[in-house]
Short mmCIF file of C-alpha atoms in Angstrom, two decimals:
data_model
loop_
_atom_site.label_atom_id
_atom_site.label_comp_id
_atom_site.label_asym_id
_atom_site.label_seq_id
_atom_site.Cartn_x
_atom_site.Cartn_y
_atom_site.Cartn_z
CA MET S 21 -197.59 -223.44 -204.00
CA ARG S 22 -195.85 -220.46 -204.93
CA TYR S 23 -197.37 -216.75 -202.94
CA ILE S 24 -196.03 -213.20 -203.56
CA ILE S 25 -197.83 -210.84 -200.79
CA VAL S 26 -197.73 -207.40 -200.99
CA TYR S 27 -199.03 -205.24 -198.54
CA ASP S 28 -198.96 -201.00 -198.10
CA ILE S 29 -199.22 -201.00 -193.75
CA THR S 30 -198.74 -197.50 -192.60
CA ASP S 31 -198.24 -197.71 -189.19
CA ASP S 32 -194.48 -198.52 -188.15
CA ASN S 33 -195.35 -201.82 -185.60
CA LEU S 34 -197.77 -203.50 -187.53
CA ARG S 35 -195.98 -203.45 -190.81
CA THR S 36 -192.59 -204.64 -188.49
CA LEU S 37 -195.51 -207.41 -187.16
CA THR S 38 -196.66 -208.35 -190.47
CA SER S 39 -193.10 -208.80 -192.08
CA GLU S 40 -191.72 -210.58 -189.15
CA THR S 41 -195.14 -212.82 -189.42
CA LEU S 42 -193.84 -213.71 -193.06
CA LYS S 43 -190.60 -214.64 -192.49
CA ASP S 44 -192.03 -217.05 -189.80
CA TYR S 45 -193.49 -218.81 -192.09
CA GLY S 46 -190.76 -219.14 -194.04
CA LEU S 47 -191.29 -216.27 -197.03
CA LYS S 48 -188.38 -214.56 -198.64
CA ARG S 49 -188.09 -210.87 -198.46
CA ILE S 50 -188.41 -209.46 -202.25
CA GLN S 51 -188.66 -205.76 -201.58
CA LYS S 52 -189.77 -203.34 -198.65
CA SER S 53 -193.42 -204.48 -199.09
CA ALA S 54 -193.13 -207.66 -201.12
CA PHE S 55 -192.51 -211.27 -199.94
CA MET S 56 -192.33 -214.45 -201.89
CA GLY S 57 -192.30 -218.31 -201.11
CA SER S 58 -193.80 -222.01 -201.10
CA LEU S 59 -196.74 -222.23 -198.48
CA LYS S 60 -199.33 -225.18 -197.88
CA LYS S 61 -202.30 -224.72 -197.92
CA HIS S 62 -202.68 -225.30 -194.31
CA ALA S 63 -200.29 -222.65 -193.93
CA LEU S 64 -201.51 -220.66 -196.38
CA ASN S 65 -204.93 -220.63 -193.97
CA SER S 66 -202.96 -220.56 -190.65
CA LEU S 67 -200.99 -217.33 -192.40
CA LEU S 68 -204.59 -215.52 -193.51
CA THR S 69 -206.38 -216.06 -190.78
CA ASP S 70 -203.50 -214.29 -188.87
CA LEU S 71 -203.11 -211.41 -191.36
CA ARG S 72 -206.74 -210.89 -190.77
CA ARG S 73 -207.05 -210.19 -187.66
CA MET S 74 -204.14 -208.09 -187.69
CA VAL S 75 -205.25 -205.93 -190.73
CA ASN S 76 -208.26 -203.60 -190.95
CA VAL S 77 -207.75 -200.79 -192.68
CA ASP S 78 -204.35 -200.83 -194.35
CA SER S 79 -204.18 -203.26 -197.62
CA VAL S 80 -202.50 -206.89 -198.15
CA ILE S 81 -203.47 -209.00 -200.89
CA VAL S 82 -201.85 -212.67 -201.56
CA PHE S 83 -201.54 -213.72 -204.80
CA PRO S 84 -200.58 -217.16 -205.95
CA LEU S 85 -197.48 -217.91 -208.30
CA CYS S 86 -197.95 -220.62 -210.78
CA ASP S 87 -195.09 -222.13 -212.04
CA SER S 88 -195.72 -220.92 -215.29
CA ASP S 89 -195.79 -217.09 -214.10
CA PHE S 90 -192.70 -217.29 -211.87
CA ARG S 91 -191.03 -218.86 -215.04
CA ASN S 92 -191.84 -215.29 -217.13
CA MET S 93 -191.49 -212.42 -214.25
CA VAL S 94 -188.85 -209.92 -215.08
CA SER S 95 -187.04 -208.38 -212.53
CA ILE S 96 -185.14 -204.71 -213.40
CA GLY S 97 -182.82 -203.44 -211.71
CA LYS S 98 -181.89 -204.42 -208.66
CA GLU S 99 -181.10 -208.26 -209.35
CA PHE S 100 -183.82 -210.93 -208.33
CA VAL S 101 -182.80 -214.25 -207.44
CA GLU S 102 -185.23 -217.16 -207.33
CA GLU S 103 -185.71 -217.90 -204.27
CA GLU S 104 -185.12 -222.03 -203.94
CA LYS S 105 -181.67 -221.71 -204.86
CA GLN S 106 -181.20 -218.57 -202.25
CA ASP S 107 -181.40 -216.65 -199.84
CA VAL S 108 -183.82 -213.56 -201.88
CA GLN S 109 -183.25 -211.26 -199.69
CA PHE S 110 -180.58 -208.90 -201.19
CA PHE S 111 -180.63 -205.54 -199.73
CA MET U 13 -202.82 -211.23 -220.15
CA ARG U 14 -202.74 -209.47 -216.78
CA TYR U 15 -199.53 -208.53 -215.07
CA ILE U 16 -198.72 -207.29 -210.99
CA ILE U 17 -195.60 -204.44 -211.25
CA VAL U 18 -194.30 -204.10 -207.79
CA TYR U 19 -191.68 -201.29 -207.05
CA ASP U 20 -189.11 -199.98 -204.51
CA ILE U 21 -188.08 -196.42 -205.52
CA THR U 22 -185.86 -194.24 -203.64
CA ASP U 23 -186.44 -191.46 -205.23
CA ASP U 24 -189.52 -189.10 -205.34
CA ASN U 25 -189.43 -188.03 -208.58
CA LEU U 26 -188.25 -191.37 -210.32
CA ARG U 27 -191.09 -193.06 -208.34
CA THR U 28 -193.67 -190.30 -209.15
CA LEU U 29 -192.42 -191.49 -213.29
CA THR U 30 -192.35 -194.52 -212.78
CA SER U 31 -196.62 -194.50 -211.73
CA GLU U 32 -196.99 -192.07 -214.37
CA THR U 33 -195.44 -194.08 -216.99
CA LEU U 34 -197.77 -196.97 -215.50
CA LYS U 35 -200.86 -194.73 -215.36
CA ASP U 36 -199.81 -194.47 -219.09
CA TYR U 37 -200.29 -198.18 -219.78
CA GLY U 38 -203.23 -197.61 -218.36
CA LEU U 39 -202.18 -200.25 -215.70
CA LYS U 40 -204.37 -199.62 -212.28
CA ARG U 41 -203.12 -198.54 -208.94
CA ILE U 42 -203.62 -201.77 -206.23
CA GLN U 43 -201.19 -200.54 -203.33
CA LYS U 44 -198.66 -197.48 -203.50
CA SER U 45 -196.48 -199.46 -205.08
CA ALA U 46 -198.36 -201.47 -206.93
CA PHE U 47 -200.15 -201.95 -210.18
CA MET U 48 -202.07 -204.56 -211.77
CA GLY U 49 -203.60 -204.79 -215.41
CA SER U 50 -203.65 -206.26 -218.83
CA LEU U 51 -201.58 -205.61 -221.52
CA LYS U 52 -200.58 -207.19 -224.53
CA LYS U 53 -197.42 -208.78 -225.97
CA HIS U 54 -195.97 -205.38 -227.56
CA ALA U 55 -197.10 -203.21 -224.85
CA LEU U 56 -195.42 -205.20 -222.64
CA ASN U 57 -192.18 -204.93 -224.18
CA SER U 58 -192.58 -201.61 -224.53
CA LEU U 59 -193.27 -201.05 -220.27
CA LEU U 60 -190.20 -202.78 -220.08
CA THR U 61 -187.79 -200.74 -222.39
CA ASP U 62 -189.11 -198.00 -220.50
CA LEU U 63 -188.88 -199.53 -216.75
CA ARG U 64 -184.97 -200.48 -217.80
CA ARG U 65 -184.45 -197.34 -219.35
CA MET U 66 -185.63 -195.26 -216.08
CA VAL U 67 -184.84 -197.88 -213.45
CA ASN U 68 -181.01 -198.79 -212.07
CA VAL U 69 -180.22 -199.04 -208.70
CA ASP U 70 -183.96 -199.88 -207.44
CA SER U 71 -186.38 -202.70 -208.14
CA VAL U 72 -189.11 -203.23 -210.10
CA ILE U 73 -190.56 -206.80 -210.60
CA VAL U 74 -192.94 -207.55 -213.20
CA PHE U 75 -195.44 -210.91 -212.56
CA PRO U 76 -197.71 -212.69 -215.03
CA LEU U 77 -201.10 -213.49 -213.56
CA CYS U 78 -202.81 -216.33 -214.69
CA ASP U 79 -206.68 -216.00 -214.42
CA SER U 80 -206.73 -218.90 -212.27
CA ASP U 81 -204.16 -217.37 -210.51
CA PHE U 82 -205.71 -213.72 -210.22
CA ARG U 83 -209.24 -215.72 -208.66
CA ASN U 84 -207.77 -216.71 -206.37
CA MET U 85 -206.03 -213.94 -204.67
CA VAL U 86 -206.47 -212.68 -201.13
CA SER U 87 -207.26 -209.47 -200.07
CA ILE U 88 -207.26 -208.33 -196.37
CA GLY U 89 -207.63 -205.22 -195.25
CA LYS U 90 -208.75 -202.19 -197.41
CA GLU U 91 -211.58 -203.57 -199.90
CA PHE U 92 -209.96 -204.49 -203.25
CA VAL U 93 -211.48 -204.70 -206.28
CA GLU U 94 -211.19 -206.73 -209.37
CA GLU U 95 -210.03 -203.30 -212.05
CA GLU U 96 -211.86 -204.79 -214.91
CA LYS U 97 -215.78 -204.31 -213.24
CA GLN U 98 -214.23 -200.79 -211.38
CA ASP U 99 -211.49 -198.79 -211.54
CA VAL U 100 -209.02 -200.22 -208.36
CA GLN U 101 -207.63 -197.35 -207.33
CA PHE U 102 -209.22 -197.29 -203.85
CA PHE U 103 -207.53 -194.14 -201.94
#
């Protein structure tokens, strides 16, 4: 299943640790504080466990994104490329 | 339909204008650069027109969020309250 992860994290080190963790799980950065990618159930559960251990006062929200929602996404401004075909990191 | 809007906008004035625009459409802030809410088709089209006029070099991504995806959202850290029942602005 595909997921979008968005976060508001104040501490620089924790924010870096969070983005590195998301990259470790193979997720692609689509904005400064937003990642996207596909995860199997066990990987999602492992990621949630890691994030719950790291994040307390800040906010991380994980959205599943079904195929229909993904197809109907709209990107405005900087071009956003579908992550399966290309590396989505575009800045 | 429910939508999530996430943005990366460098200019302070434009970022404020964007968030004010999203509020004008009745969307609720769920993180500093993320809003959520329900929009009818014509309101979505009007919002997209406004955003395309405002945003060029930055990035705004609009995701539809079907009921199933919404039910399976996971919020870590700061409590995120389902926007239909309460005002989601929690900071």
